[in-house]
Coordinates of N, CA and C in Angstrom, one line a residue:
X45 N 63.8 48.9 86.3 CA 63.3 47.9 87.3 C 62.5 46.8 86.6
X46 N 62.9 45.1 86.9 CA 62.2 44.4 86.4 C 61.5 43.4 87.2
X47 N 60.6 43.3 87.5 CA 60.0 42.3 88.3 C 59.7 40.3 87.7
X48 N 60.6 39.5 88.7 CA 60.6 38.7 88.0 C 59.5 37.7 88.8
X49 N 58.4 36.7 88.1 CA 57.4 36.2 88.7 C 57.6 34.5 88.6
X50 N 58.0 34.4 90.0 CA 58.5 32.7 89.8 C 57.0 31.7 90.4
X51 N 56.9 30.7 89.5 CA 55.8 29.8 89.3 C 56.1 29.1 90.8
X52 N 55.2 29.1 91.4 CA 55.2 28.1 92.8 C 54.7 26.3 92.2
X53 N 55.5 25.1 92.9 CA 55.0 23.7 92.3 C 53.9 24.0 93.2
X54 N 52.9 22.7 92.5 CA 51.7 22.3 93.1 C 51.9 21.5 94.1
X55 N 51.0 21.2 95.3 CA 51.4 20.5 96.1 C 51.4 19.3 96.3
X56 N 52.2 18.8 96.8 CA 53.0 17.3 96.6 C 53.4 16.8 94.7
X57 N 53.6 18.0 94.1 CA 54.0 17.2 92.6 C 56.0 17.7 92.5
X58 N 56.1 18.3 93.6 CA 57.5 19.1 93.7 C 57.7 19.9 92.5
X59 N 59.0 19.3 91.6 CA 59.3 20.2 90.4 C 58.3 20.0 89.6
X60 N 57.6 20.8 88.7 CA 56.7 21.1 88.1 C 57.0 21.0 86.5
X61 N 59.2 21.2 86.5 CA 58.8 21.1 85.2 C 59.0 19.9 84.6
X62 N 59.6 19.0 85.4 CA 59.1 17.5 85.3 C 57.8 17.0 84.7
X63 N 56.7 17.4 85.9 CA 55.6 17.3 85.1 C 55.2 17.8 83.6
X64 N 56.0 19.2 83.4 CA 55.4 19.2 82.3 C 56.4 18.4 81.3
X65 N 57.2 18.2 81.2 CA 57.9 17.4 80.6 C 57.8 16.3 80.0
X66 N 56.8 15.2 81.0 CA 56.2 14.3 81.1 C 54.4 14.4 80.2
X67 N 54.4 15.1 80.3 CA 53.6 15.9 79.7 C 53.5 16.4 77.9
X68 N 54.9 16.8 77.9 CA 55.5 17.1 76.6 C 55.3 15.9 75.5
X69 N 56.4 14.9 76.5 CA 56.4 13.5 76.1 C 55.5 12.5 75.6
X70 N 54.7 12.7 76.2 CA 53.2 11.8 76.1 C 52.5 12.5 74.6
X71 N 52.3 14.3 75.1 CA 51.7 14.9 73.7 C 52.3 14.1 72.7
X72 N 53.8 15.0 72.5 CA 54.9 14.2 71.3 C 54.7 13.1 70.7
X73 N 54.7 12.0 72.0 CA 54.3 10.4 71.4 C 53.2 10.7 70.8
X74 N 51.7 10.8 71.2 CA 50.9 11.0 70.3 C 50.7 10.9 69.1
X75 N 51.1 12.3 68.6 CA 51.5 12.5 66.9 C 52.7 11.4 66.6
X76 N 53.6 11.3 67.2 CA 55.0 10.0 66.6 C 54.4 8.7 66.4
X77 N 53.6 8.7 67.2 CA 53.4 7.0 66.9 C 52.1 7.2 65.8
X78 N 51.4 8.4 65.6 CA 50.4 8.3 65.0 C 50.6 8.5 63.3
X79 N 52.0 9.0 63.2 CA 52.3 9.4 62.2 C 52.8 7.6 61.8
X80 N 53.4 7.3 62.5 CA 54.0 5.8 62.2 C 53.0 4.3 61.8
X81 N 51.6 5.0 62.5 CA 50.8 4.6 62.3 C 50.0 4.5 60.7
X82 N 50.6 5.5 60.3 CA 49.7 6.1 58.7 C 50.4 4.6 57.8
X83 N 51.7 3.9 58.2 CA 52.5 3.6 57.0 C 51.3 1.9 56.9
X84 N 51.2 1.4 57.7 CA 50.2 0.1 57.1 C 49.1 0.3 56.8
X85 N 48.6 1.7 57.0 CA 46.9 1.5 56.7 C 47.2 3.0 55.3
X86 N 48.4 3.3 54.9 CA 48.5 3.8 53.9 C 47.3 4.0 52.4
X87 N 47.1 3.1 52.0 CA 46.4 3.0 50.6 C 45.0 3.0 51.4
X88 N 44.3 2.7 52.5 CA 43.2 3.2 53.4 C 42.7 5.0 53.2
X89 N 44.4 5.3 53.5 CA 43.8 6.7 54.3 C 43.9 7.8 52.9
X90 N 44.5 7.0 51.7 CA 44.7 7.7 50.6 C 43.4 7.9 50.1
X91 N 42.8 6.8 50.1 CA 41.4 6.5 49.7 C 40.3 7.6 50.6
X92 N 40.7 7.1 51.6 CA 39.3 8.3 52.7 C 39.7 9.8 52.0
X93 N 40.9 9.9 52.3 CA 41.4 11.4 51.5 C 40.6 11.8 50.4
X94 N 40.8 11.4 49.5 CA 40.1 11.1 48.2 C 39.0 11.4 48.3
X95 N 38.3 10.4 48.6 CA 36.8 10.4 48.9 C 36.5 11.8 49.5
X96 N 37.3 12.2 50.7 CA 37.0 14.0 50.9 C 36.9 14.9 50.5
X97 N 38.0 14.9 49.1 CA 38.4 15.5 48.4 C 39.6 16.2 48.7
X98 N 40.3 15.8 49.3 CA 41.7 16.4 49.3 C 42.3 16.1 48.1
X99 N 42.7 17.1 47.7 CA 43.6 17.0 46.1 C 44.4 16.4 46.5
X100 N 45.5 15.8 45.6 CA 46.4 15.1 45.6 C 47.0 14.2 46.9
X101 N 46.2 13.4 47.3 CA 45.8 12.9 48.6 C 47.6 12.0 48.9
X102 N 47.9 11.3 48.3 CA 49.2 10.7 48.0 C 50.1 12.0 48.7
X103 N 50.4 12.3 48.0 CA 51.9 13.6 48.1 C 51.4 14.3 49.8
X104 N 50.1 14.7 49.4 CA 49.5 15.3 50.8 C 49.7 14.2 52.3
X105 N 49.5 13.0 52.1 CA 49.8 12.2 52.8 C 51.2 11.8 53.4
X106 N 51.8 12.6 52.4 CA 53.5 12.6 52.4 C 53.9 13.6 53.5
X107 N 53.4 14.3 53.0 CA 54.0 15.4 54.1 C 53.3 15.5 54.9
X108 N 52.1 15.3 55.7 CA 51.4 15.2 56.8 C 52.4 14.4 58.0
X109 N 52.6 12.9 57.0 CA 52.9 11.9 57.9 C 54.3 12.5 58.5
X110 N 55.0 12.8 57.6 CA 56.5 13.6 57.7 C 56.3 15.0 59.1
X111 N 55.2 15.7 58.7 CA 55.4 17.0 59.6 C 54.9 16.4 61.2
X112 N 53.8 15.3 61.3 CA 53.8 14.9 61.9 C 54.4 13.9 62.7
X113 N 55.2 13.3 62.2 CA 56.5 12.2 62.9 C 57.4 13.8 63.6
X114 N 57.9 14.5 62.6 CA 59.0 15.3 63.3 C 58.6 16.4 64.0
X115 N 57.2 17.0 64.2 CA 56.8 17.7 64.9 C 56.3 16.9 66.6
X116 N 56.0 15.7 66.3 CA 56.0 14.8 67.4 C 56.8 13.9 68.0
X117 N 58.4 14.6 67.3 CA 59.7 14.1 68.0 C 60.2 15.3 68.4
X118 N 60.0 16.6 68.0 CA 60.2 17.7 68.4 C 59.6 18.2 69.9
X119 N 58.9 17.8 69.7 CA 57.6 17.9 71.1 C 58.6 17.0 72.7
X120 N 58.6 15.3 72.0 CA 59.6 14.4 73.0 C 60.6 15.0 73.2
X121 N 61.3 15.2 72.3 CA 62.8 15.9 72.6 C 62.7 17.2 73.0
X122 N 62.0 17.8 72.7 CA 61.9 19.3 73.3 C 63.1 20.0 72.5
X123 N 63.1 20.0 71.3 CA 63.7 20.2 70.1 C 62.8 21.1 69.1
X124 N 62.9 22.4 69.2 CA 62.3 23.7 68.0 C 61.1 23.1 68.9
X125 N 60.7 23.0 70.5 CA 59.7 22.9 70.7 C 58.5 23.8 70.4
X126 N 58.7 25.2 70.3 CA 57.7 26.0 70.1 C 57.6 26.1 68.7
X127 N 57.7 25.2 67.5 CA 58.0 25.5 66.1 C 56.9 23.7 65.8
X128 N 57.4 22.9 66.5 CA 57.1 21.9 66.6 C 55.7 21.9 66.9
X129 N 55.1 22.6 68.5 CA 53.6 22.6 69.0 C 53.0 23.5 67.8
X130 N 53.9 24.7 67.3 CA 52.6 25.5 66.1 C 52.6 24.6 65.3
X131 N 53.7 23.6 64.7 CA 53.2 23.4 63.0 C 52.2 21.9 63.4
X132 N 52.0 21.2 64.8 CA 51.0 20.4 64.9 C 49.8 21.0 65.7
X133 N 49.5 22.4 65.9 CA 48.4 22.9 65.9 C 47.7 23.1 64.4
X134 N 48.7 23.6 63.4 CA 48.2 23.5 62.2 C 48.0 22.5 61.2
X135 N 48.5 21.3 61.7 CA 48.2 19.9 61.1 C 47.0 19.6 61.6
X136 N 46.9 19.7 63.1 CA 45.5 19.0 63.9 C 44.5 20.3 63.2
X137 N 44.1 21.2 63.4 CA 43.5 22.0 63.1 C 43.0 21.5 61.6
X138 N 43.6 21.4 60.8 CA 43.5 21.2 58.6 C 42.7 19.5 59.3
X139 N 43.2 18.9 59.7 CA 42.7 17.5 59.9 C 41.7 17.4 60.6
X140 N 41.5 18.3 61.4 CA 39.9 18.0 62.6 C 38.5 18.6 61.4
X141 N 39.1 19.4 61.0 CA 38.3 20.2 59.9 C 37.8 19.4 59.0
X142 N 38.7 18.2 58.0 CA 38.1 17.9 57.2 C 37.9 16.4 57.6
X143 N 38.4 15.7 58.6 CA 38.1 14.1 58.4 C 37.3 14.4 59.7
X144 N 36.5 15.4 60.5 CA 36.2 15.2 61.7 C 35.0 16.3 61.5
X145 N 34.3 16.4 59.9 CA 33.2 17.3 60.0 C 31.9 16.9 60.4
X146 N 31.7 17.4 61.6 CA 30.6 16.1 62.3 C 28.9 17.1 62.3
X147 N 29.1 18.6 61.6 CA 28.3 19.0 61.4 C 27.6 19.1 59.8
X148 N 28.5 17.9 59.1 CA 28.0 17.5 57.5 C 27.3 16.4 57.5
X149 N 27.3 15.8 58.9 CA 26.8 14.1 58.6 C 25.4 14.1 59.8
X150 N 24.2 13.4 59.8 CA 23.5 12.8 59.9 C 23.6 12.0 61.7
X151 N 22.7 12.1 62.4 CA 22.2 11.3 63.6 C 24.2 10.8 64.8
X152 N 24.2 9.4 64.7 CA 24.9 9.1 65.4 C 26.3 9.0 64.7
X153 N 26.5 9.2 63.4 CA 27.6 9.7 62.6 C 28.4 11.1 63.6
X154 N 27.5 11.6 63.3 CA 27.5 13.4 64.0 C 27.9 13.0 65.2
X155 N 27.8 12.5 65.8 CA 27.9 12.1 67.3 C 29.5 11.8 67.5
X156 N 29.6 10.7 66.9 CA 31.2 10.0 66.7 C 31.8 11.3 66.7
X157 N 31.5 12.1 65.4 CA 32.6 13.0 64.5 C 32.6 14.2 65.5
X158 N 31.7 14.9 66.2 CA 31.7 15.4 67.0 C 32.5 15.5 68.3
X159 N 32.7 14.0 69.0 CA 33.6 13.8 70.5 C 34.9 13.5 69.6
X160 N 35.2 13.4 68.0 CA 36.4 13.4 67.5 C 37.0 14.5 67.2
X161 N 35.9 15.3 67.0 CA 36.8 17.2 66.9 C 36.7 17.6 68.1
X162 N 36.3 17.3 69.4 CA 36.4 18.2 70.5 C 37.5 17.2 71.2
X163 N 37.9 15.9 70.7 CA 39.2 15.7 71.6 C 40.6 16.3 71.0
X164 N 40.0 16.3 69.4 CA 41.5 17.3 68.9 C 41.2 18.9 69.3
X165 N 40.2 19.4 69.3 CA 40.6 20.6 70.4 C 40.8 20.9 71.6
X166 N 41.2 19.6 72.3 CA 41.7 19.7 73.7 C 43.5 19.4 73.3
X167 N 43.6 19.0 72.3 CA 45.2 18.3 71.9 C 45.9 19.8 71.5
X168 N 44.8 20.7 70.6 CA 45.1 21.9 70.1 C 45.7 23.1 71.6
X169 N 44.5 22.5 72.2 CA 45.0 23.2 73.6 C 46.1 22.7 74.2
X170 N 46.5 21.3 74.5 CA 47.6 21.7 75.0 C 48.9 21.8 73.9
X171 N 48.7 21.7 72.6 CA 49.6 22.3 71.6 C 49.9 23.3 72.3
X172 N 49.0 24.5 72.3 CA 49.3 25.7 72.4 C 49.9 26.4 73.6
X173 N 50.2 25.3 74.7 CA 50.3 25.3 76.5 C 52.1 25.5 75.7
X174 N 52.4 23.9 75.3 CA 53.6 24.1 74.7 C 53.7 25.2 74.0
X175 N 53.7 25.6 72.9 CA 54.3 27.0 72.2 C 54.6 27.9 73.3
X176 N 53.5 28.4 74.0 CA 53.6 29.4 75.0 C 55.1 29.4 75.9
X177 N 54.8 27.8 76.6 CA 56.1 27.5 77.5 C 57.3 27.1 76.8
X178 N 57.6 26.3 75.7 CA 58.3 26.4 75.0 C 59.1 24.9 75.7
X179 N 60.1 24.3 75.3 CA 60.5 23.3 76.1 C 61.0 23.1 77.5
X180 N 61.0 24.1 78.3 CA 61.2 23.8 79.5 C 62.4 23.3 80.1
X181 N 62.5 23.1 81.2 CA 64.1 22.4 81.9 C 64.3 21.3 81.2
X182 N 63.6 20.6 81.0 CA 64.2 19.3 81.2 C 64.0 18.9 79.1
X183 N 64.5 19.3 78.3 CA 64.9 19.7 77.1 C 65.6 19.6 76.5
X184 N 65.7 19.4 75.2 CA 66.7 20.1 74.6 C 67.2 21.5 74.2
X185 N 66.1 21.9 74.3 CA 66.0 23.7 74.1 C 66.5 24.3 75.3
X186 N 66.0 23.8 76.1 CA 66.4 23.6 78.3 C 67.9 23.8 78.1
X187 N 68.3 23.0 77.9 CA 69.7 22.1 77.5 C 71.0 23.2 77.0
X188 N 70.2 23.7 75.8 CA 70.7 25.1 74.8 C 71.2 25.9 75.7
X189 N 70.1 26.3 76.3 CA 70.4 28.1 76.9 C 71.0 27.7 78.2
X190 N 71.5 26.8 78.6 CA 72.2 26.8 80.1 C 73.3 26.8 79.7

């Protein structure tokens, strides 16, 4: 015997997984445009890196930008969505940590660095909404299994 538990929409939003879809989308863009973002301010963020101490800040910067474009087209498309929301839980996570340590710095520094790691732990949260749900109807993964 299996008991199956169907999600009721909220009221007046109808289908629900629209919403989250829309939802998906928006996450996704986030990281895509952010990643797309790294390519003019390049020799900037090599330098901050550096200055942190991230080893090999160059190469590292390489793959960041890379896991992040395709984990935040993965997300839009709803494509390896649940492979997509972990490996940008683990990008944001490695990045809130070291460019967002608001408990190493001094007065209104601390302050900034502080509402900057607690907005990427709301982003981590809904990362993790995705992995859970996985891409939903309106998908490519959606798309797969029908």
């Amino acid at each position: 015997m299996s008991a199956t538990v169907h999600a009721e929409a909220a009221p007046g939003l109808g289908d629900t997984s629209l919403t989250y879809a829309v939802g998906r989308v928006i996450l996704g863009a986030l990281y895509a445009l952010g990643a797309l973002g790294h390519i003019p301010e390049w020799e900037p963020t090599v330098e901050a890196m550096t200055m942190l101490g991230v080893p090999h800040a160059e190469p590292m910067l390489v793959i960041a930008t890379l896991g992040q474009a395709l984990g935040g087209l993965g997300l839009m498309l709803g494509l390896y969505t649940r492979v997509a929301a972990l490996g940008l839980v683990a990008f944001t996570v490695i990045v809130t940590y070291v460019f967002h340590a608001y408990w190493a710095l001094p007065g209104e520094a601390a302050v900034r660095e502080f509402h900057a790691f607690m907005a990427n732990v709301g982003l981590v949260g809904g990362l993790l909404m995705a992995a859970g749900q996985g891409g939903g109807r309106w998908s490519i993964d959606g798309r797969a299994r029908d």
